[in-house]
Amino acid sequence: MRALLAGARRKQSQLLDLTQKLVLAESPSDSKSAVDACMDLAAVHAKSLGGRVKRHRQRAWGDVLELRFGPRKTKSGPGRRILLLGHLDTVWPLGTLKSMPCRIAADSAGQHRLWGPGTLDMKAGVAMAFTAIELLTEAATLSSEIIILLNSEEEVGSPVSRPITESLAQQCAAVYVLEPAQNLAYKTSRKGTGNWRITVHGLAAHAGVDFTRGRSAILELGRQIEKISAWTDLDKGITLNVGTIGGGTKTNVVPAEAWAEIDLRVAKRTDGPRIEKRFAALKPTVKSGTTLTVGGGINRPPMERTRGTVQLFRRAQSLAAEIDWQLTEASTGGASDGNFTSALGIPTLDGMGAVGEGAHATHESILIEHFAPRTALLAAMLAT
Ligand SMILES: [Zn+2]
């Protein structure tokens, strides 16, 4: 670990350069050409490190990049092949760099940070993975194949990369996710997510002349919201958030239509289908005279804290201890592509990317001092 840490320190400015290069190539999920241009940079860099590049071409979304390093695996089964999961899309629209320039500057506490859209989530993590592989290649300790998969649409739920992620994960013994740390911790569990939209159709009527003939969609929606919100069970890690609502036209009209959008988080895999069934069984309350349409479902299953994941974490913890770093583990309500691989039973360790704050926020930035030790640990985890 000490040698890897020294190596990572020597490469720190190069690592910063690579991160900045990726950040300067703005890549919102919904702009295929922009995401593709960022993928081009990653592909060129991978080739310069001796990587084998496979481009999964996409029509609507940016291309997905599969990069392989180290010896080609000839034996059957996963062997010790490892999958590194990252994404190059961001939530930031083109032109964000004008208001959030990519720059290195100290924060109010005097800590040096790299600021900019997509630094923390998660171009720094991708740059760390490349640097870790470079360290191992130079030390000639890359003994089994490593795959880096760079997705183009993670921020919108990975609609096209999911099957690629899942099939590659099944060829691997472990999955490391390059998403940001939780404070300093690695993530050993994540909640699963689901989304629904419910629409209520009622009957419009004059609120003064014909009130009793009207069937209020908003009143009915209110009842449904009460019902759905009551499914929240904090002890079990189940939350339902009605995040947006809409409906009605004028105050003097009984509203004919109303809708709501709901976000679900579950900690246990078995809870997802249970809530799905409840949504499917929603009915208008008695005598309301309205109808209900319900659409949606589970997007990402939870990443549970499995034995395999805990084993990976323990190994990372003992490696970190060699450089006097007390690595801790954390769980989060946010989902990542690691949720997919973990649900397939493949040991998955997440949060192995950068340390910082402000993912999806205007103060998005990473702490530069954590770059070297975390890259060294990533390299050590790929070597052992
Ligand atoms: Zn991310």
JSON list of N, CA, C and O in Angstrom, two decimals, residues 122-152:
[
{"chain": "A", "resi": 122, "resn": "MET", "atom": "N", "xyz": [-19.43, 11.98, -11.76]},
{"chain": "A", "resi": 122, "resn": "MET", "atom": "CA", "xyz": [-18.34, 11.28, -11.11]},
{"chain": "A", "resi": 122, "resn": "MET", "atom": "C", "xyz": [-17.11, 11.16, -11.99]},
{"chain": "A", "resi": 122, "resn": "MET", "atom": "O", "xyz": [-16.52, 10.12, -12.11]},
{"chain": "A", "resi": 123, "resn": "LYS", "atom": "N", "xyz": [-16.76, 12.27, -12.61]},
{"chain": "A", "resi": 123, "resn": "LYS", "atom": "CA", "xyz": [-15.62, 12.22, -13.52]},
{"chain": "A", "resi": 123, "resn": "LYS", "atom": "C", "xyz": [-14.30, 12.02, -12.78]},
{"chain": "A", "resi": 123, "resn": "LYS", "atom": "O", "xyz": [-13.37, 11.38, -13.30]},
{"chain": "A", "resi": 124, "resn": "ALA", "atom": "N", "xyz": [-14.21, 12.52, -11.54]},
{"chain": "A", "resi": 124, "resn": "ALA", "atom": "CA", "xyz": [-13.00, 12.29, -10.75]},
{"chain": "A", "resi": 124, "resn": "ALA", "atom": "C", "xyz": [-12.83, 10.80, -10.48]},
{"chain": "A", "resi": 124, "resn": "ALA", "atom": "O", "xyz": [-11.72, 10.27, -10.54]},
{"chain": "A", "resi": 125, "resn": "GLY", "atom": "N", "xyz": [-13.93, 10.11, -10.20]},
{"chain": "A", "resi": 125, "resn": "GLY", "atom": "CA", "xyz": [-13.89, 8.67, -9.94]},
{"chain": "A", "resi": 125, "resn": "GLY", "atom": "C", "xyz": [-13.38, 7.91, -11.15]},
{"chain": "A", "resi": 125, "resn": "GLY", "atom": "O", "xyz": [-12.60, 6.96, -11.03]},
{"chain": "A", "resi": 126, "resn": "VAL", "atom": "N", "xyz": [-13.82, 8.32, -12.34]},
{"chain": "A", "resi": 126, "resn": "VAL", "atom": "CA", "xyz": [-13.37, 7.68, -13.58]},
{"chain": "A", "resi": 126, "resn": "VAL", "atom": "C", "xyz": [-11.87, 7.91, -13.77]},
{"chain": "A", "resi": 126, "resn": "VAL", "atom": "O", "xyz": [-11.12, 6.98, -14.09]},
{"chain": "A", "resi": 127, "resn": "ALA", "atom": "N", "xyz": [-11.42, 9.14, -13.53]},
{"chain": "A", "resi": 127, "resn": "ALA", "atom": "CA", "xyz": [-10.00, 9.45, -13.66]},
{"chain": "A", "resi": 127, "resn": "ALA", "atom": "C", "xyz": [-9.17, 8.64, -12.66]},
{"chain": "A", "resi": 127, "resn": "ALA", "atom": "O", "xyz": [-8.07, 8.16, -12.97]},
{"chain": "A", "resi": 128, "resn": "MET", "atom": "N", "xyz": [-9.71, 8.45, -11.45]},
{"chain": "A", "resi": 128, "resn": "MET", "atom": "CA", "xyz": [-9.03, 7.64, -10.43]},
{"chain": "A", "resi": 128, "resn": "MET", "atom": "C", "xyz": [-8.86, 6.20, -10.91]},
{"chain": "A", "resi": 128, "resn": "MET", "atom": "O", "xyz": [-7.81, 5.58, -10.69]},
{"chain": "A", "resi": 129, "resn": "ALA", "atom": "N", "xyz": [-9.88, 5.66, -11.55]},
{"chain": "A", "resi": 129, "resn": "ALA", "atom": "CA", "xyz": [-9.80, 4.28, -12.03]},
{"chain": "A", "resi": 129, "resn": "ALA", "atom": "C", "xyz": [-8.70, 4.13, -13.08]},
{"chain": "A", "resi": 129, "resn": "ALA", "atom": "O", "xyz": [-7.91, 3.19, -13.03]},
{"chain": "A", "resi": 130, "resn": "PHE", "atom": "N", "xyz": [-8.64, 5.09, -14.02]},
{"chain": "A", "resi": 130, "resn": "PHE", "atom": "CA", "xyz": [-7.58, 5.04, -15.04]},
{"chain": "A", "resi": 130, "resn": "PHE", "atom": "C", "xyz": [-6.20, 5.10, -14.37]},
{"chain": "A", "resi": 130, "resn": "PHE", "atom": "O", "xyz": [-5.28, 4.37, -14.74]},
{"chain": "A", "resi": 131, "resn": "THR", "atom": "N", "xyz": [-6.07, 5.97, -13.37]},
{"chain": "A", "resi": 131, "resn": "THR", "atom": "CA", "xyz": [-4.77, 6.14, -12.71]},
{"chain": "A", "resi": 131, "resn": "THR", "atom": "C", "xyz": [-4.39, 4.89, -11.92]},
{"chain": "A", "resi": 131, "resn": "THR", "atom": "O", "xyz": [-3.23, 4.49, -11.91]},
{"chain": "A", "resi": 132, "resn": "ALA", "atom": "N", "xyz": [-5.38, 4.27, -11.28]},
{"chain": "A", "resi": 132, "resn": "ALA", "atom": "CA", "xyz": [-5.12, 3.02, -10.54]},
{"chain": "A", "resi": 132, "resn": "ALA", "atom": "C", "xyz": [-4.59, 1.95, -11.48]},
{"chain": "A", "resi": 132, "resn": "ALA", "atom": "O", "xyz": [-3.63, 1.24, -11.17]},
{"chain": "A", "resi": 133, "resn": "ILE", "atom": "N", "xyz": [-5.20, 1.84, -12.65]},
{"chain": "A", "resi": 133, "resn": "ILE", "atom": "CA", "xyz": [-4.75, 0.84, -13.63]},
{"chain": "A", "resi": 133, "resn": "ILE", "atom": "C", "xyz": [-3.34, 1.16, -14.12]},
{"chain": "A", "resi": 133, "resn": "ILE", "atom": "O", "xyz": [-2.50, 0.27, -14.26]},
{"chain": "A", "resi": 134, "resn": "GLU", "atom": "N", "xyz": [-3.09, 2.44, -14.32]},
{"chain": "A", "resi": 134, "resn": "GLU", "atom": "CA", "xyz": [-1.75, 2.85, -14.76]},
{"chain": "A", "resi": 134, "resn": "GLU", "atom": "C", "xyz": [-0.70, 2.47, -13.71]},
{"chain": "A", "resi": 134, "resn": "GLU", "atom": "O", "xyz": [0.37, 1.96, -14.05]},
{"chain": "A", "resi": 135, "resn": "LEU", "atom": "N", "xyz": [-1.03, 2.68, -12.44]},
{"chain": "A", "resi": 135, "resn": "LEU", "atom": "CA", "xyz": [-0.10, 2.32, -11.35]},
{"chain": "A", "resi": 135, "resn": "LEU", "atom": "C", "xyz": [0.21, 0.82, -11.39]},
{"chain": "A", "resi": 135, "resn": "LEU", "atom": "O", "xyz": [1.37, 0.42, -11.25]},
{"chain": "A", "resi": 136, "resn": "LEU", "atom": "N", "xyz": [-0.83, 0.02, -11.58]},
{"chain": "A", "resi": 136, "resn": "LEU", "atom": "CA", "xyz": [-0.64, -1.43, -11.57]},
{"chain": "A", "resi": 136, "resn": "LEU", "atom": "C", "xyz": [0.12, -1.89, -12.82]},
{"chain": "A", "resi": 136, "resn": "LEU", "atom": "O", "xyz": [0.94, -2.80, -12.74]},
{"chain": "A", "resi": 137, "resn": "THR", "atom": "N", "xyz": [-0.16, -1.26, -13.94]},
{"chain": "A", "resi": 137, "resn": "THR", "atom": "CA", "xyz": [0.53, -1.63, -15.18]},
{"chain": "A", "resi": 137, "resn": "THR", "atom": "C", "xyz": [2.02, -1.33, -15.03]},
{"chain": "A", "resi": 137, "resn": "THR", "atom": "O", "xyz": [2.86, -2.17, -15.38]},
{"chain": "A", "resi": 138, "resn": "GLU", "atom": "N", "xyz": [2.33, -0.16, -14.51]},
{"chain": "A", "resi": 138, "resn": "GLU", "atom": "CA", "xyz": [3.74, 0.21, -14.35]},
{"chain": "A", "resi": 138, "resn": "GLU", "atom": "C", "xyz": [4.46, -0.70, -13.37]},
{"chain": "A", "resi": 138, "resn": "GLU", "atom": "O", "xyz": [5.64, -0.99, -13.53]},
{"chain": "A", "resi": 139, "resn": "ALA", "atom": "N", "xyz": [3.74, -1.15, -12.34]},
{"chain": "A", "resi": 139, "resn": "ALA", "atom": "CA", "xyz": [4.36, -2.04, -11.35]},
{"chain": "A", "resi": 139, "resn": "ALA", "atom": "C", "xyz": [4.28, -3.50, -11.79]},
{"chain": "A", "resi": 139, "resn": "ALA", "atom": "O", "xyz": [4.74, -4.39, -11.08]},
{"chain": "A", "resi": 140, "resn": "ALA", "atom": "N", "xyz": [3.70, -3.73, -12.98]},
{"chain": "A", "resi": 140, "resn": "ALA", "atom": "CA", "xyz": [3.53, -5.09, -13.52]},
{"chain": "A", "resi": 140, "resn": "ALA", "atom": "C", "xyz": [2.80, -6.00, -12.54]},
{"chain": "A", "resi": 140, "resn": "ALA", "atom": "O", "xyz": [3.15, -7.16, -12.36]},
{"chain": "A", "resi": 141, "resn": "THR", "atom": "N", "xyz": [1.79, -5.45, -11.87]},
{"chain": "A", "resi": 141, "resn": "THR", "atom": "CA", "xyz": [1.04, -6.27, -10.91]},
{"chain": "A", "resi": 141, "resn": "THR", "atom": "C", "xyz": [-0.42, -6.44, -11.32]},
{"chain": "A", "resi": 141, "resn": "THR", "atom": "O", "xyz": [-1.26, -6.78, -10.51]},
{"chain": "A", "resi": 142, "resn": "LEU", "atom": "N", "xyz": [-0.68, -6.19, -12.59]},
{"chain": "A", "resi": 142, "resn": "LEU", "atom": "CA", "xyz": [-2.05, -6.37, -13.09]},
{"chain": "A", "resi": 142, "resn": "LEU", "atom": "C", "xyz": [-2.17, -7.82, -13.53]},
{"chain": "A", "resi": 142, "resn": "LEU", "atom": "O", "xyz": [-1.87, -8.17, -14.67]},
{"chain": "A", "resi": 143, "resn": "SER", "atom": "N", "xyz": [-2.63, -8.68, -12.60]},
{"chain": "A", "resi": 143, "resn": "SER", "atom": "CA", "xyz": [-2.55, -10.12, -12.87]},
{"chain": "A", "resi": 143, "resn": "SER", "atom": "C", "xyz": [-3.86, -10.71, -13.39]},
{"chain": "A", "resi": 143, "resn": "SER", "atom": "O", "xyz": [-3.89, -11.82, -13.89]},
{"chain": "A", "resi": 144, "resn": "SER", "atom": "N", "xyz": [-4.96, -9.98, -13.26]},
{"chain": "A", "resi": 144, "resn": "SER", "atom": "CA", "xyz": [-6.20, -10.49, -13.86]},
{"chain": "A", "resi": 144, "resn": "SER", "atom": "C", "xyz": [-6.90, -9.36, -14.61]},
{"chain": "A", "resi": 144, "resn": "SER", "atom": "O", "xyz": [-6.59, -8.19, -14.40]},
{"chain": "A", "resi": 145, "resn": "GLU", "atom": "N", "xyz": [-7.83, -9.76, -15.46]},
{"chain": "A", "resi": 145, "resn": "GLU", "atom": "CA", "xyz": [-8.45, -8.76, -16.33]},
{"chain": "A", "resi": 145, "resn": "GLU", "atom": "C", "xyz": [-9.35, -7.81, -15.54]},
{"chain": "A", "resi": 145, "resn": "GLU", "atom": "O", "xyz": [-10.07, -8.20, -14.62]},
{"chain": "A", "resi": 146, "resn": "ILE", "atom": "N", "xyz": [-9.29, -6.54, -15.94]},
{"chain": "A", "resi": 146, "resn": "ILE", "atom": "CA", "xyz": [-10.15, -5.52, -15.33]},
{"chain": "A", "resi": 146, "resn": "ILE", "atom": "C", "xyz": [-10.98, -4.88, -16.44]},
{"chain": "A", "resi": 146, "resn": "ILE", "atom": "O", "xyz": [-10.45, -4.53, -17.50]},
{"chain": "A", "resi": 147, "resn": "ILE", "atom": "N", "xyz": [-12.27, -4.75, -16.19]},
{"chain": "A", "resi": 147, "resn": "ILE", "atom": "CA", "xyz": [-13.15, -4.08, -17.16]},
{"chain": "A", "resi": 147, "resn": "ILE", "atom": "C", "xyz": [-13.63, -2.78, -16.53]},
{"chain": "A", "resi": 147, "resn": "ILE", "atom": "O", "xyz": [-14.11, -2.77, -15.40]},
{"chain": "A", "resi": 148, "resn": "ILE", "atom": "N", "xyz": [-13.47, -1.68, -17.27]},
{"chain": "A", "resi": 148, "resn": "ILE", "atom": "CA", "xyz": [-14.13, -0.44, -16.85]},
{"chain": "A", "resi": 148, "resn": "ILE", "atom": "C", "xyz": [-15.33, -0.26, -17.78]},
{"chain": "A", "resi": 148, "resn": "ILE", "atom": "O", "xyz": [-15.17, -0.26, -19.00]},
{"chain": "A", "resi": 149, "resn": "LEU", "atom": "N", "xyz": [-16.51, -0.11, -17.21]},
{"chain": "A", "resi": 149, "resn": "LEU", "atom": "CA", "xyz": [-17.68, 0.17, -18.02]},
{"chain": "A", "resi": 149, "resn": "LEU", "atom": "C", "xyz": [-18.13, 1.60, -17.74]},
{"chain": "A", "resi": 149, "resn": "LEU", "atom": "O", "xyz": [-18.39, 1.96, -16.59]},
{"chain": "A", "resi": 150, "resn": "LEU", "atom": "N", "xyz": [-18.15, 2.42, -18.79]},
{"chain": "A", "resi": 150, "resn": "LEU", "atom": "CA", "xyz": [-18.56, 3.82, -18.64]},
{"chain": "A", "resi": 150, "resn": "LEU", "atom": "C", "xyz": [-19.93, 4.01, -19.28]},
{"chain": "A", "resi": 150, "resn": "LEU", "atom": "O", "xyz": [-20.08, 3.90, -20.50]},
{"chain": "A", "resi": 151, "resn": "ASN", "atom": "N", "xyz": [-20.92, 4.26, -18.43]},
{"chain": "A", "resi": 151, "resn": "ASN", "atom": "CA", "xyz": [-22.29, 4.42, -18.91]},
{"chain": "A", "resi": 151, "resn": "ASN", "atom": "C", "xyz": [-22.58, 5.87, -19.27]},
{"chain": "A", "resi": 151, "resn": "ASN", "atom": "O", "xyz": [-21.93, 6.79, -18.80]},
{"chain": "A", "resi": 152, "resn": "SER", "atom": "N", "xyz": [-23.57, 6.03, -20.13]},
{"chain": "A", "resi": 152, "resn": "SER", "atom": "CA", "xyz": [-23.86, 7.33, -20.71]},
{"chain": "A", "resi": 152, "resn": "SER", "atom": "C", "xyz": [-25.16, 7.95, -20.21]},
{"chain": "A", "resi": 152, "resn": "SER", "atom": "O", "xyz": [-25.47, 9.08, -20.55]}
]
